[in-house]
Each structure stands twice: as structure tokens, then as C-alpha cells.
Amino acid sequence: MTMDKSFDATTAEARIAAEWEAANAFAAGANASRKETFTVMIPPPNVTGSLHIGHAFNNTLQDILVRWHRMRGFDTLWQPGQDHAGIATQMVVERRMAERQEPNRREIGREAFVEKIWAWKQESGDTIINQLKRLGASCDWSRNAFTMSGAPGAPKGEEGNFHDAVIRVFVDLYDKGIIYRGKRLVNWDPHFETAISDLEVENREVPGHMWHFKYPLAGGETYEYVERDEDGNVTLRETRNYISIATTRPETMLGDGAVAVHPSDERYAAIVGKLCEIPVGPKKHRRLIPIITDEYPDPTFGSGAVKITGAHDFNDYAVAMRNGIPLYALMDSKGAMREDGLSYEDSAEIATRAAQGEDVGDVSNVNLVPEHLRGLDRYEARERVIAEITAEGLAVTYLHKEIDKETNAEHLERRALVDAKPIMQPFGDRSNVVIEPMLTDQWFVDTQKIVGPALEAVRDGRTQILPEQHKKVYFNWLENIEPWTISRQLWWGHQIPVWYGLDLSLEGQVDDDHDGALDEVEIFALLEEGLVHRDEIHHAAPHFAEVVEQFRDSIAGLPQPLEIARVIEVADRASAIDAFAQGLADYNLSQDPTKLVYPVWRDPDVLDTWFSSGLWPIGTLGWPETTPEMQKYFPTDVLVTGFDIIFFWVARMMMMQMEVVKNVPFHTVYVHGLVRDEKGAKMSKSKGNVIDPLLLIDEFGADALRMTLTSMAAMGRDPKLGPRHVEGFRNFVTKIWNATRFAEMNGVRGGGARPEPNHTVNRWIIGEVARIRLATDEALDSYRFNDAATGLYAFVWGKVCDWYVEFAKPLFDGEHAEETRATMGWVLDQCYLMLHPVMPFVTEELWALTGDRSKMLVHGDWPTYGDELIDAEADRQMNWVIALIESIRSARAQIGVPAGAKLDLIVTEADASARAALAANAPLIERLARVNAPQDGAMAKGMIAVAAQGASFALPIGDVIDAAAESARLDKAKGKALKDADGLRKRLGNPKFVENAEAEVIEETREKLAALDEDISRLDAALAQLAAM
RNA sequence: GGGUGAUUAGCUCAGUGGUAGAGCGCUUCGUUCACAUCGAAGAUGUCAGCGGUUCAAAUCCGUUAUCACCCA
């Protein structure tokens, strides 16, 4: 058999992947030889996704851990799967529909749209799986999971019970009061028309403007406005009839509820509690709002006064809540100015009463957008508001001077004061549109109630976060956690299992005469009084049938005959009102109680994707069923993930698993960095610096890419990746391939037991193998992937290829040939074994090529030997030999001896141990240093000197020795040795060092110094001889 | 504004108390039969600055500067 000159990754990888698959090599428990389990949950990629470099990195690290444990005989499960990624997937499918000019989702309706997404999921869902397989990911693909499996409408092939787990947890948390519904200010994405969580908002600095406007005091009142410098000197004093406000969002002025100043701000003390006028809107119905104090305004920033628009700004919301300021919503779900609700005139009237302290109740119907601005986009409305205020002279102005170039005339003009400055603006991370804080009804997880155990588990070490620095981030976020908005106004996702019904039980209004039954008059009153304004009650249950029972209980207390109404499901609230009214009317005519219905409707919203992926560890193992997998593999062992989803995912998994199954989801979280481009920049499509891992695999092979990423995986650092790095590791693949090829050409076969050779070289390399095995396990044990990879790289290239293979060459003809073949076969086997977790393909291929194996390498047995294989004498001798060869090579090169020339090697001096090393390894030295067999002799003219531990050598290089060059070479070496020795001597001369330093360190220092002194004396001798000639 | 991290060879980065390393690049040499996707030899450093702790600091502490990221 002859091997090719290099590894053909493209064809071999596909073939090997198929072999692994055919052998079921990655199945849970494959190759298990012990009881301990090792479980890793893949961070589920988006189902729309394709493999990017971050996935390649993340999954390489997981695969290393998994393959390593599998080879060590652990009962190993790497659980794969995909995330339905609600907003992202819905976006992708909608975009595709638009591109194909198909009807949009509202036109085709929810059911058809969801069906389309499922179809698309099935079409594209395998893409990422196949890409992960190309990377070599050894997941148990037969267990592939999906966060929407088993949801209503799921097509064939998507039966799983993840949906059951999600719904069950929702209902459970609902019943415990941990999930609640509330009207709160949430981040609203006007593009997708859905609420999103804080984490899905990206704050970016963008160029913006700050406008300054005057809010005139009510009734033309005035006050003395005084500004002082730091020392209290008056810098400005004027009489003002207004308070100046700065804003970056003038359109929200329409919804202002107050102007706030800091309680310590003396400039405004006189007017606190008075009313001022919002300088926009129809003159006739100008709104007045109070001037209040609050800790929020910063007196040193701008005018020190801020407008409070509670319904459109999170800070203002907090101020409004503290001070009882009404929240006036101005915009609709698309971010346009509202068109619904009361007229501006009526609205302004109510708002004015509210400003004067009157309790006006629910203001959701109040629409303070003047009629001429209704329906406008928020940015258009902004321009109009600015223009109107400026036209009225209520913008703060400055005097602008312009000189006419032709006439030299000065033009003075008052201009509106507008600061152009960068402002922080919130953007939707998916839609890239500016997020609008909106007051809406949403579902929330009261995270405060479940955060405790998640914090505790990390504090007491039940779950370890590596590197440790990320613990702080985790604590910091969880300790200040906000309620989690989990409802999304989307169609793709787990529909919230909550049904609503009208609350008919309010304050005895229904049954006016309290006789426990409705008479005709009361029925009509109920209908006329306006069901529309009634509140709602809601219940949660996994299925409609169960929720019916709960509604029956709810209406049981209602007056006759409502208490026996049939609970039916309708589409929405409006249908419910219609159906209820119809039922009542029918009953009134017929007195037939079966006509009475109590219609309920289901919440149309779906759950945040992260709510379901938060259950990934248990959901994929079959929970809520009590499955054998759940019992065996939970809690899982290691979660490997990027720092960017610690909050999104890790923290939530911790909270949810602790709450639901009262156990940590994993023992260790290994947090890796973000792969950056060669210059350290974040990869992004817009920058065009994205590296496609599949292209790198095509060009260099998966092993090379994996090895590159692994060698860069220093904990807590971001790997910086460029193609040339991968090229270097591709060369490494070729290197080990060719070492094997050399071995094969010399009759070496793998698969044998560890030999017990006699030759020093063979004994030495076995000890080196033992060392790297210990180092590799230690590195992997502590998640120092880069140390494992670079250690193996240096061992295979620097020890095995550079030295051992070279040493072995002369041994193949002679008495040690057999043991050398056996040793080399074994050494290479160990290389394949230890490299396999990082470079699975080429090692599997070499494993198959080099011997008759009982198992594939993927199920190879990870070595366990250690120090006992190190032969100290062989170690000493080979290090001596290597040092000598390097010295001779160095001397030859510096003096300029032609590389091909073979020189005599004269031993001028040697102690017993040097002689022993020389005798045992002379042929190796002759070959690698290109010298003739050593012979005793004396230094003479035309020779250069080479020193080794315990020995001196001379190399005759012919007549034309350049004495000056030789003496320069020796001087240089001596200089360095002197300098080093000097440092060491100083250190040893310091009594404090001898007193305090560890004995080992002192001993080491002494030995070093002794060796240096020996070198120096040899160099001196050589120099003296040179001078004498 | 708050937090975290970084600053080491021309470049990209390892290195957590004992006098600095790798890969790439560079220079010189080499077609010895595993590999030119190779081999041999070599050059290159105030370990960001300043203080401190220590017998000993790239490493620990403080501080300054610059950069990056996260959160407001």
C-alpha cells in the first residue's frame, strides 16, 4: 500500500462522516465503559440559520469535550437541536414572501402563515445540521430536538413534546403567580408590531438633535430667573414668563404630563407647583401641566428642567409613577400618531382636569394628538411640531450674524437653538428600527421571585462559570433583574395558553336587586351598560377543555341564569361580546337557558423564544414525562456558550430549571469569546469581513479549521482568525500525514501493544508521549483548549517529526529495527488518539490506514499512562544529544560551513556520562549533525570548538578558517553566558534570597550557574587555543 | 456615568511570582530517498507609563494613559 502525498480532506471527510453515521458512533452511550455520564446540550442554532464562524468555534469546543469523554468511556450524550427563533424566523419567511410578491401574512391569515413557516422549516432545517456534520460535530443526531416540536399544527416528523413542556411550565408559573399580566411600558418594535424584551434592544449612538422650547407659565405669570457660577456669583438674572425645556423628541411633547425639576434647584423653586403650558396644539385648547420636583432631573444638564412623558420614555415613566402623573399614549402599533379615541378637544379637557389634580381614571381613550397630526408617522409629526412651535416664537433662539459677502452688510437673525449631538437611541436587534416605549398589556415573568436559587447555585458552586470574570456579570444582571416581558405579538411561536372572558361580576351591577337572578330589566341594563368597557378575567390551562372548567367555576357565582351559561370559544373579544349579547337576547325571548353562552377567547400572542429555549435542558430530555434519559443525563455537565447570551439564555435556563425541577441545568458553564477577524474587528455583513467557515473547510479541511480555532481558544479572550492561520494548521495535518507515510514506507504498523524497547531513542520518545498525555488531560480538564491544542502541535511536530523520526531513520537498518518499528507504530497511535478530539477526520483516516483495528478511532480508548513511562536516563541522554546536534549545527551555520559538507568530530574532552551518551547515539549524531564518527583528539589549527554538558568537541573545517569570525562567535556566546551567570551569581549572593526562596528554586539556580560557568570555561579554553594558533 | 477586559517580537497572540515564548512574516542556507503544505540556522522585546508589595514582578496591589466590549 502506498499513501498519497497528502490528506485529501474533501473526499475523506465525507466518507468518514458517513462511516461514523452508519456505525451509530455518536449515539448516546456509545463506547460507554463506565457508569459516569457526560452530557452536553448544544446551544440550539436558529432554524433559519446557517453555520457561521461563531457556531464553528462553539461546536468545535463542545465536540472536543464530547469526543474526549466518549473515548474515556463515559456514557456520553451530546444533545443537538434547533430553536424556532420566533421573531427571526417570522422575519425571514415574511421577507421571502415579499420577494416572491406573494400575499402578505395578514392577507393569508395566521393558520396559513404558520403552515408556510413549518414548510420552510422542514425545507431549510437540515441545512445547519448538515453543516455541523461537516464540521465533525459528534451529536447524537437521532435525538435531534426542536423548540416547537409537538405544537398544534406541527406537521408529520415534528412530533416531540417540547411544546408540552413549554405550556406546562407557563401554566405552572401562572398558577403560582410568577407569570402575570400587566399594563406596563415595554419596548415596542414598530416594524414587527410586537413587544420585545430589554435584551432584544440595542442602544446605539446616532447623530441626533436637541431642541430647546419655552413652556409659558399659566396666566402670564413671571419669575426671577437667576443663574450662578460655582462660587455663587450671579451670571444671569432676568424676568421670565416661561420655563425652558430641552428634548430630543419634540413629538412626544403632546403627551407631556408634567415638567419636573430637581428639588434642590433654586432657579425654579419659586414656580414649583404652578402650571405651565405645552407650547403646541390648537391655541384654543392649550394644555396646562404642573411643574413638579423629582430626583430624576439633573440640575447641571441643559436647563435642568425636563418634560415628563410617562407613556413614551422609561425614565419619565418612573417619574410619572412616583408622582401620579397620567400616562398619555400618542402612538399606534406602527409608530404613527394615534387616530383612535376621543377628539383632541375632549382629550385636552380631560388632561387639563387631570393636571389640576382631579382623578380622571383610565386615560387610555384620551388621544392628545391634535387632529391635523393624527395618522402621521412619528418623524413627520416631529417636524410639524418643531415648525409650529418655532413659528409661534416659543423655540429658544439665539442671534445669528451673517455678513453678506457682496455688500458687507450685517444680517442679524434669530434662529432656533438646536444642538446637533450624538444621542443614544434604542433599536430593535432584528428590525433595526427605533424602538418606541409603549404602554401595553403584556405577560411578564416576575423574575424577582425565581432569581434567588439561580444566584445561590452559582454562589455556592453547584454551577461553575468559567472564566470567573463572567460570574460577576451574571451576578450583576441577576441582582438587578427586571420583569421579563414574555408575550410577543407574533404568529410563529408557542401561543400563550390563556383564555379571556368578560368579567360580569363587577360590583353587583349585573344583579341590581341582589335577588340572585336576572330579571328582564337587568338583562337589558347589562347589555346597554356596555360590555365593551368591562374588564376581563383570564385562566391558563394546557387545553381548552381544562380552561372551560375554570371558567365554569368563575361564573358559578353569577346571578341566574348566567351561572349555567355554556362556555364556548370564540375568536376574539369583539366576537365574544356579540355572542354573549346574542345569547342573552335569545334567552330573553325564549327563556331557554341553553341559549345562554359565556364566550371566551384565547390570547393571540406567542411566547418569547427564550422562554422555550430556557427549558432546553429538560425539554430535550423528554420532560415533563419521566424518561430514562431525564433520569440518566440530567443535570447536564457542561454548557459551552458565548458571553453574548449569558443573559438571554444561561441566566434564564438557570432560573427556569431551578424553579421547575429544582436542580441546576448544568455543573459548568464555559464561556468563550467572540471570533473576530484578523484585525480584531467584529465580523459583520455590513463590514464585509465575515469569514465563512464552510469556505475554510472547503479550502483547508475541517481538521485544520478546528485545530486553528482550538489553538486560539484562550480563556477569556476573543480569537482572531484569518485564512493564513488556518493554512498553518492545514500544514500540520499534512505533517502528521507524511510522518505516517514515512512510517508506513518503513514497515511500521499501528495497533500493537506498547513495546518495551531497549534503545535510548525509543525509551525516550515513550516518556515524551507520557508527558504530553498528562499535559493534554490536564489542559482539557481545566478547559484550557488552546494549551491542549498547541501542546499536541508542538509535540507532534517538534518532538515526533523533528527528532524522533529523524533519530529512527538510522535505526531501521540494524538490531533495533523491530523495536523501533513497534515503538513508532505505538507513538503514532498515541498521536492519533490524543489528536482525535481536535482533528477527528485525519486521525480517523490514519487510524484505519495503519492497522487492523477492532474499533474506529472515534471509539478508541483514551490513554491513561503517566510518569511511570519516563526513563530518566534516556531522557537525559537524548536531551544531551539534541543539544549537541543543535550546537554543531549552529556553529556550522555561523561559520558558513556548506550544509552538505561532512566534518570530523573530535572529542577533546568528555566525562563518563557524556561518553555513554555519545557511545549509545553516535550514529544519530553523525547523521543529524553531518559529522563523521567521533574520535578522540586535540584541538588544532583549522578547527572550531563546540561545547556540550560534560564534554568539548572540535570540528576541523579546513585551511581557510576565518579566525576572526570564529573568535567573534565564541565571544558572543561567552558574553551572553557571562551576563546570565552574573545575574544568577548576584541572586545567589543575596542572603535574603537564600533565606526566603524555596529550596527547589535555589538548587535550580545553583545548577544553572554551574552549567554556565562550565560553558564559560570551555569557551575561554577555545578562545585561548584560537589565539595561540 | 457604572462595569469588565486589554496593552508582551514587524503582525496575530500564548504566558498568574523564579531573568520572556509560539505561529506567521523577515534574513541566510539547503532539491540527504516522509513532507517545499518541507528542513537547518538567525535577527527582532524598557513585557504601555509611574509608584508600591516581595529575596524575586510581564505576572500581585495602586495609579495614569490609550483601546475594546457590556450596562445605563
Short mmCIF file of C-alpha atoms in Angstrom, two decimals, chain A residues 525-721:
data_model
loop_
_atom_site.label_atom_id
_atom_site.label_comp_id
_atom_site.label_asym_id
_atom_site.label_seq_id
_atom_site.Cartn_x
_atom_site.Cartn_y
_atom_site.Cartn_z
CA ALA A 525 -79.21 47.02 31.62
CA LEU A 526 -76.33 44.62 31.28
CA LEU A 527 -76.42 44.84 27.51
CA GLU A 528 -76.82 48.59 27.36
CA GLU A 529 -74.33 49.39 30.04
CA GLY A 530 -71.69 48.46 27.57
CA LEU A 531 -69.98 45.14 27.77
CA VAL A 532 -67.18 46.76 25.87
CA HIS A 533 -65.93 48.53 28.94
CA ARG A 534 -65.97 45.56 31.21
CA ASP A 535 -62.77 44.13 32.47
CA GLU A 536 -61.65 40.68 31.63
CA ILE A 537 -60.88 37.61 33.64
CA HIS A 538 -58.44 35.01 32.44
CA HIS A 539 -57.41 31.46 33.11
CA ALA A 540 -54.50 29.40 31.90
CA ALA A 541 -54.57 25.71 31.06
CA PRO A 542 -52.83 23.42 28.61
CA HIS A 543 -56.07 22.77 26.73
CA PHE A 544 -59.38 24.42 26.14
CA ALA A 545 -61.26 21.60 27.89
CA GLU A 546 -59.45 22.32 31.13
CA VAL A 547 -59.89 26.02 30.91
CA VAL A 548 -63.63 25.52 30.46
CA GLU A 549 -63.77 24.03 33.93
CA GLN A 550 -62.07 27.04 35.38
CA PHE A 551 -64.42 29.46 33.68
CA ARG A 552 -67.37 27.43 34.96
CA ASP A 553 -66.09 27.98 38.45
CA SER A 554 -65.67 31.66 37.74
CA ILE A 555 -69.23 32.17 36.54
CA ALA A 556 -70.77 29.90 39.15
CA GLY A 557 -71.26 32.86 41.43
CA LEU A 558 -73.13 34.95 38.86
CA PRO A 559 -76.87 35.55 39.17
CA GLN A 560 -79.27 33.16 37.48
CA PRO A 561 -79.36 32.19 34.71
CA LEU A 562 -75.82 33.32 33.76
CA GLU A 563 -74.24 30.81 36.08
CA ILE A 564 -75.23 27.94 33.83
CA ALA A 565 -74.14 29.56 30.56
CA ARG A 566 -72.23 27.27 28.23
CA VAL A 567 -68.55 28.18 27.88
CA ILE A 568 -67.70 28.43 24.20
CA GLU A 569 -64.56 29.55 22.40
CA VAL A 570 -64.67 32.48 20.00
CA ALA A 571 -62.04 34.30 18.01
CA ASP A 572 -61.61 37.49 19.98
CA ARG A 573 -63.14 39.97 22.36
CA ALA A 574 -65.47 41.57 19.84
CA SER A 575 -66.87 38.20 18.83
CA ALA A 576 -67.29 37.37 22.47
CA ILE A 577 -69.38 40.45 23.12
CA ASP A 578 -71.52 39.73 20.08
CA ALA A 579 -72.02 36.11 21.04
CA PHE A 580 -72.82 36.94 24.62
CA ALA A 581 -75.32 39.62 23.64
CA GLN A 582 -76.93 37.32 21.15
CA GLY A 583 -77.21 34.59 23.75
CA LEU A 584 -78.81 36.92 26.26
CA ALA A 585 -81.25 38.23 23.67
CA ASP A 586 -82.20 34.73 22.60
CA TYR A 587 -82.69 33.70 26.17
CA ASN A 588 -84.81 36.73 26.88
CA LEU A 589 -87.14 35.79 24.06
CA SER A 590 -87.23 32.06 24.59
CA GLN A 591 -86.44 31.75 28.30
CA ASP A 592 -84.40 28.77 27.12
CA PRO A 593 -81.25 28.68 29.30
CA THR A 594 -79.40 26.57 26.74
CA LYS A 595 -79.28 29.68 24.54
CA LEU A 596 -77.01 31.35 27.07
CA VAL A 597 -73.35 31.26 26.29
CA TYR A 598 -70.25 32.51 28.05
CA PRO A 599 -67.79 33.11 25.22
CA VAL A 600 -64.07 33.04 25.89
CA TRP A 601 -61.24 33.81 23.53
CA ARG A 602 -57.61 32.80 23.52
CA ASP A 603 -54.73 35.19 23.80
CA PRO A 604 -53.40 35.53 20.23
CA ASP A 605 -49.85 36.28 21.36
CA VAL A 606 -46.97 33.85 21.46
CA LEU A 607 -44.16 33.41 23.95
CA ASP A 608 -40.70 34.87 23.68
CA THR A 609 -38.43 32.35 22.02
CA TRP A 610 -36.14 32.43 25.03
CA PHE A 611 -38.97 31.27 27.25
CA SER A 612 -38.91 27.95 25.43
CA SER A 613 -35.17 27.74 24.94
CA GLY A 614 -34.90 28.40 28.65
CA LEU A 615 -36.28 24.90 29.07
CA TRP A 616 -33.83 23.34 26.60
CA PRO A 617 -32.02 21.08 29.09
CA ILE A 618 -35.16 19.37 30.37
CA GLY A 619 -37.34 19.77 27.28
CA THR A 620 -34.91 17.86 25.08
CA LEU A 621 -34.73 15.01 27.56
CA GLY A 622 -38.46 14.42 27.44
CA TRP A 623 -39.66 16.33 30.49
CA PRO A 624 -42.49 16.52 31.69
CA GLU A 625 -42.53 12.79 31.05
CA THR A 626 -40.29 10.86 33.41
CA THR A 627 -37.97 9.50 30.76
CA PRO A 628 -34.91 7.30 31.30
CA GLU A 629 -32.84 9.99 29.58
CA MET A 630 -34.06 12.61 32.01
CA GLN A 631 -33.05 10.40 34.92
CA LYS A 632 -29.74 9.47 33.42
CA TYR A 633 -28.43 12.61 31.76
CA PHE A 634 -29.87 15.42 33.89
CA PRO A 635 -28.39 17.59 35.27
CA THR A 636 -26.12 18.02 32.31
CA ASP A 637 -22.41 18.63 32.67
CA VAL A 638 -21.07 21.46 30.60
CA LEU A 639 -22.70 24.26 28.72
CA VAL A 640 -20.40 25.82 26.15
CA THR A 641 -21.58 29.20 25.01
CA GLY A 642 -20.65 32.74 24.06
CA PHE A 643 -20.80 35.58 26.53
CA ASP A 644 -23.36 37.36 24.41
CA ILE A 645 -26.13 35.03 25.53
CA ILE A 646 -25.37 34.75 29.24
CA PHE A 647 -28.41 36.92 29.95
CA PHE A 648 -30.63 35.77 27.13
CA TRP A 649 -30.16 32.13 27.78
CA VAL A 650 -27.83 30.95 30.53
CA ALA A 651 -29.38 33.02 33.31
CA ARG A 652 -32.88 32.10 32.21
CA MET A 653 -32.09 28.40 31.99
CA MET A 654 -30.73 28.63 35.50
CA MET A 655 -33.84 30.37 36.80
CA MET A 656 -36.29 28.14 34.99
CA GLN A 657 -34.66 24.79 35.73
CA MET A 658 -34.24 25.74 39.37
CA GLU A 659 -37.91 26.69 39.53
CA VAL A 660 -39.31 23.79 37.54
CA VAL A 661 -37.16 20.80 38.50
CA LYS A 662 -35.37 22.30 41.50
CA ASN A 663 -31.97 21.44 40.14
CA VAL A 664 -29.17 23.14 38.26
CA PRO A 665 -29.31 22.55 34.50
CA PHE A 666 -25.52 22.08 34.24
CA HIS A 667 -22.50 21.94 36.51
CA THR A 668 -20.22 24.09 34.43
CA VAL A 669 -20.72 26.96 32.04
CA TYR A 670 -17.73 27.51 29.81
CA VAL A 671 -17.98 30.94 28.27
CA HIS A 672 -15.88 31.50 25.18
CA GLY A 673 -15.11 34.62 23.26
CA LEU A 674 -16.36 36.01 20.02
CA VAL A 675 -14.45 35.12 16.88
CA ARG A 676 -13.12 38.29 15.31
CA ASP A 677 -11.39 38.99 12.05
CA GLU A 678 -7.63 39.18 11.74
CA LYS A 679 -7.57 42.78 12.88
CA GLY A 680 -9.76 42.13 15.87
CA ALA A 681 -12.88 43.70 14.41
CA LYS A 682 -16.25 42.14 15.00
CA MET A 683 -17.36 40.25 11.93
CA SER A 684 -20.43 41.73 10.33
CA LYS A 685 -22.13 41.54 7.00
CA SER A 686 -22.08 45.30 6.63
CA LYS A 687 -18.31 45.44 7.15
CA GLY A 688 -17.84 42.61 4.68
CA ASN A 689 -15.27 40.90 6.90
CA VAL A 690 -17.34 37.79 7.58
CA ILE A 691 -15.41 34.56 7.28
CA ASP A 692 -17.50 31.65 6.09
CA PRO A 693 -16.33 28.53 7.94
CA LEU A 694 -17.58 26.32 5.14
CA LEU A 695 -15.28 28.00 2.66
CA LEU A 696 -12.40 27.48 5.05
CA ILE A 697 -13.38 23.82 5.38
CA ASP A 698 -13.51 23.53 1.60
CA GLU A 699 -10.09 25.02 1.25
CA PHE A 700 -8.19 23.64 4.23
CA GLY A 701 -10.32 20.88 5.69
CA ALA A 702 -12.40 20.70 8.84
CA ASP A 703 -9.49 19.46 10.95
CA ALA A 704 -7.38 22.47 10.11
CA LEU A 705 -10.20 24.85 10.94
CA ARG A 706 -10.94 23.06 14.20
CA MET A 707 -7.30 22.99 15.20
CA THR A 708 -6.96 26.69 14.43
CA LEU A 709 -10.00 27.68 16.46
CA THR A 710 -8.97 25.45 19.34
CA SER A 711 -5.45 26.77 19.50
CA MET A 712 -6.90 30.27 19.77
CA ALA A 713 -9.40 29.40 22.46
CA ALA A 714 -7.53 31.02 25.35
CA MET A 715 -9.97 31.51 28.16
CA GLY A 716 -11.45 34.95 28.34
CA ARG A 717 -10.03 36.10 25.05
CA ASP A 718 -11.55 36.63 21.65
CA PRO A 719 -9.89 34.53 18.96
CA LYS A 720 -8.78 36.48 15.90
CA LEU A 721 -8.98 34.43 12.80
#
